[in-house]
Amino acid sequence: MIKLVCTLLVALVAALSSTLAAANEFSALRAQLSAARESLVTMLVNKEKRGADHQKVVKDTADAVSAHLAKLKAPAGKETQFKELVDNWNAFKKTREVDLVPAILAGKEDEAKKIAGGIQKDRITKCQQLVGELGG
């Protein structure tokens, strides 16, 4: 009987540890999403932050999110939300690289602000919402 209770206790602790580890991973992802958005907004609103150094920060923060997402697995029963998160992030990153950053660097501030405050804002908000649903 004691052996059975100990086995169940160990299984419970392992399950809780796994859940906490997943929550920590999604919390870390939430911070990375925020950093990616912040680095881009900084580039958009500060002309002096459009040089090669800050362009690298913008790229690196987005790449960090992509790398982190690639290592994560969907929590049990939340595969749909996880796929939606990945799809939203990929769309966000593609628009960022293909449309938004080039518009900023070309000095097309009105166009860039429209993109950043429109579809990109919607996408990053959705990503943050989904991260919360996934445990972050």
mmCIF file of C-alpha atoms in Angstrom:
data_model
loop_
_atom_site.group_PDB
_atom_site.id
_atom_site.type_symbol
_atom_site.label_atom_id
_atom_site.label_comp_id
_atom_site.label_asym_id
_atom_site.label_seq_id
_atom_site.Cartn_x
_atom_site.Cartn_y
_atom_site.Cartn_z
ATOM 1 C CA MET A 1 0.000 0.000 0.000
ATOM 2 C CA ILE A 2 2.786 2.438 0.908
ATOM 3 C CA LYS A 3 4.572 1.575 -2.333
ATOM 4 C CA LEU A 4 1.401 2.362 -4.303
ATOM 5 C CA VAL A 5 0.934 5.695 -2.541
ATOM 6 C CA CYS A 6 4.564 6.629 -3.149
ATOM 7 C CA THR A 7 4.265 5.691 -6.830
ATOM 8 C CA LEU A 8 1.129 7.821 -7.190
ATOM 9 C CA LEU A 9 2.804 10.705 -5.375
ATOM 10 C CA VAL A 10 5.840 10.550 -7.666
ATOM 11 C CA ALA A 11 3.550 10.492 -10.722
ATOM 12 C CA LEU A 12 1.627 13.501 -9.409
ATOM 13 C CA VAL A 13 4.806 15.467 -8.745
ATOM 14 C CA ALA A 14 6.100 14.613 -12.239
ATOM 15 C CA ALA A 15 2.849 15.759 -13.837
ATOM 16 C CA LEU A 16 2.858 19.017 -11.874
ATOM 17 C CA SER A 17 6.497 19.644 -12.730
ATOM 18 C CA SER A 18 5.760 19.146 -16.416
ATOM 19 C CA THR A 19 2.822 21.558 -16.245
ATOM 20 C CA LEU A 20 4.916 24.174 -14.451
ATOM 21 C CA ALA A 21 7.754 23.776 -16.937
ATOM 22 C CA ALA A 22 5.348 24.311 -19.840
ATOM 23 C CA ALA A 23 3.890 27.385 -18.130
ATOM 24 C CA ASN A 24 7.406 28.786 -17.658
ATOM 25 C CA GLU A 25 8.184 28.196 -21.343
ATOM 26 C CA PHE A 26 5.054 30.051 -22.423
ATOM 27 C CA SER A 27 5.758 32.854 -19.932
ATOM 28 C CA ALA A 28 9.231 33.218 -21.432
ATOM 29 C CA LEU A 29 7.660 33.267 -24.900
ATOM 30 C CA ARG A 30 5.309 36.058 -23.792
ATOM 31 C CA ALA A 31 8.327 38.158 -22.786
ATOM 32 C CA GLN A 32 10.019 37.464 -26.120
ATOM 33 C CA LEU A 33 6.898 38.491 -28.040
ATOM 34 C CA SER A 34 6.844 41.754 -26.104
ATOM 35 C CA ALA A 35 10.533 42.364 -26.806
ATOM 36 C CA ALA A 36 10.013 41.725 -30.525
ATOM 37 C CA ARG A 37 7.119 44.175 -30.671
ATOM 38 C CA GLU A 38 8.952 46.784 -28.584
ATOM 39 C CA SER A 39 12.089 46.662 -30.739
ATOM 40 C CA LEU A 40 10.022 47.314 -33.846
ATOM 41 C CA VAL A 41 7.977 50.124 -32.295
ATOM 42 C CA THR A 42 11.249 51.709 -31.181
ATOM 43 C CA MET A 43 12.482 51.613 -34.766
ATOM 44 C CA LEU A 44 9.216 53.079 -36.010
ATOM 45 C CA VAL A 45 9.039 56.051 -33.650
ATOM 46 C CA ASN A 46 12.750 56.881 -33.334
ATOM 47 C CA LYS A 47 14.515 57.754 -36.567
ATOM 48 C CA GLU A 48 17.875 57.466 -34.811
ATOM 49 C CA LYS A 49 17.086 53.786 -34.128
ATOM 50 C CA ARG A 50 17.037 52.735 -37.785
ATOM 51 C CA GLY A 51 20.706 51.944 -38.215
ATOM 52 C CA ALA A 52 22.309 48.552 -38.650
ATOM 53 C CA ASP A 53 22.644 47.972 -34.892
ATOM 54 C CA HIS A 54 18.949 48.380 -34.190
ATOM 55 C CA GLN A 55 17.968 46.547 -37.368
ATOM 56 C CA LYS A 56 19.895 43.601 -35.935
ATOM 57 C CA VAL A 57 17.986 43.907 -32.647
ATOM 58 C CA VAL A 58 14.684 43.875 -34.561
ATOM 59 C CA LYS A 59 15.731 40.770 -36.498
ATOM 60 C CA ASP A 60 17.215 38.986 -33.499
ATOM 61 C CA THR A 61 14.156 39.518 -31.280
ATOM 62 C CA ALA A 62 11.874 38.090 -33.976
ATOM 63 C CA ASP A 63 14.221 35.174 -34.632
ATOM 64 C CA ALA A 64 14.273 34.403 -30.897
ATOM 65 C CA VAL A 65 10.482 34.059 -30.875
ATOM 66 C CA SER A 66 10.571 31.781 -33.920
ATOM 67 C CA ALA A 67 13.298 29.607 -32.402
ATOM 68 C CA HIS A 68 11.436 29.345 -29.092
ATOM 69 C CA LEU A 69 8.181 28.434 -30.830
ATOM 70 C CA ALA A 70 9.975 25.749 -32.836
ATOM 71 C CA LYS A 71 11.062 24.055 -29.590
ATOM 72 C CA LEU A 72 7.643 24.131 -27.934
ATOM 73 C CA LYS A 73 4.930 21.523 -28.100
ATOM 74 C CA ALA A 74 1.233 22.112 -27.735
ATOM 75 C CA PRO A 75 -0.067 21.370 -24.256
ATOM 76 C CA ALA A 76 -2.438 18.396 -24.210
ATOM 77 C CA GLY A 77 -5.827 19.366 -25.552
ATOM 78 C CA LYS A 78 -4.620 22.754 -26.820
ATOM 79 C CA GLU A 79 -3.264 21.784 -30.215
ATOM 80 C CA THR A 80 -5.661 24.113 -32.048
ATOM 81 C CA GLN A 81 -4.610 27.152 -29.999
ATOM 82 C CA PHE A 82 -0.939 26.280 -30.467
ATOM 83 C CA LYS A 83 -1.325 25.984 -34.250
ATOM 84 C CA GLU A 84 -3.186 29.293 -34.300
ATOM 85 C CA LEU A 85 -0.351 30.890 -32.311
ATOM 86 C CA VAL A 86 2.282 29.591 -34.723
ATOM 87 C CA ASP A 87 0.252 30.695 -37.755
ATOM 88 C CA ASN A 88 -0.335 34.186 -36.304
ATOM 89 C CA TRP A 89 3.313 34.576 -35.392
ATOM 90 C CA ASN A 90 4.481 33.466 -38.837
ATOM 91 C CA ALA A 91 2.134 35.962 -40.517
ATOM 92 C CA PHE A 92 3.286 38.699 -38.115
ATOM 93 C CA LYS A 93 6.946 37.982 -38.796
ATOM 94 C CA LYS A 94 6.516 37.776 -42.573
ATOM 95 C CA THR A 95 4.655 41.103 -42.743
ATOM 96 C CA ARG A 96 7.261 42.617 -40.465
ATOM 97 C CA GLU A 97 10.147 41.519 -42.685
ATOM 98 C CA VAL A 98 8.537 42.012 -46.102
ATOM 99 C CA ASP A 99 6.410 45.125 -45.595
ATOM 100 C CA LEU A 100 6.878 46.904 -42.289
ATOM 101 C CA VAL A 101 10.632 47.153 -41.785
ATOM 102 C CA PRO A 102 11.222 48.117 -45.444
ATOM 103 C CA ALA A 103 8.547 50.839 -45.148
ATOM 104 C CA ILE A 104 10.185 52.184 -41.993
ATOM 105 C CA LEU A 105 13.646 52.183 -43.555
ATOM 106 C CA ALA A 106 12.325 53.877 -46.713
ATOM 107 C CA GLY A 107 10.883 56.670 -44.576
ATOM 108 C CA LYS A 108 7.286 55.744 -45.428
ATOM 109 C CA GLU A 109 6.139 56.466 -41.906
ATOM 110 C CA ASP A 110 2.409 56.807 -42.617
ATOM 111 C CA GLU A 111 2.353 53.445 -44.382
ATOM 112 C CA ALA A 112 4.439 51.852 -41.633
ATOM 113 C CA LYS A 113 2.209 53.244 -38.886
ATOM 114 C CA LYS A 114 -0.877 51.973 -40.688
ATOM 115 C CA ILE A 115 0.577 48.458 -40.885
ATOM 116 C CA ALA A 116 1.956 48.521 -37.328
ATOM 117 C CA GLY A 117 -1.223 49.900 -35.780
ATOM 118 C CA GLY A 118 -3.517 47.722 -37.884
ATOM 119 C CA ILE A 119 -2.937 44.113 -38.834
ATOM 120 C CA GLN A 120 0.321 43.820 -36.897
ATOM 121 C CA LYS A 121 -1.248 45.102 -33.702
ATOM 122 C CA ASP A 122 -4.099 42.625 -34.157
ATOM 123 C CA ARG A 123 -1.692 39.748 -34.764
ATOM 124 C CA ILE A 124 0.588 40.430 -31.807
ATOM 125 C CA THR A 125 -2.433 40.890 -29.542
ATOM 126 C CA LYS A 126 -3.781 37.540 -30.745
ATOM 127 C CA CYS A 127 -0.393 35.920 -30.132
ATOM 128 C CA GLN A 128 -0.311 37.251 -26.571
ATOM 129 C CA GLN A 129 -3.887 36.072 -25.983
ATOM 130 C CA LEU A 130 -3.065 32.589 -27.251
ATOM 131 C CA VAL A 131 0.096 32.396 -25.147
ATOM 132 C CA GLY A 132 -2.084 33.142 -22.127
ATOM 133 C CA GLU A 133 -4.489 30.358 -23.095
ATOM 134 C CA LEU A 134 -1.534 27.994 -23.453
ATOM 135 C CA GLY A 135 -0.264 28.711 -19.961
ATOM 136 C CA GLY A 136 1.943 31.790 -20.244
#
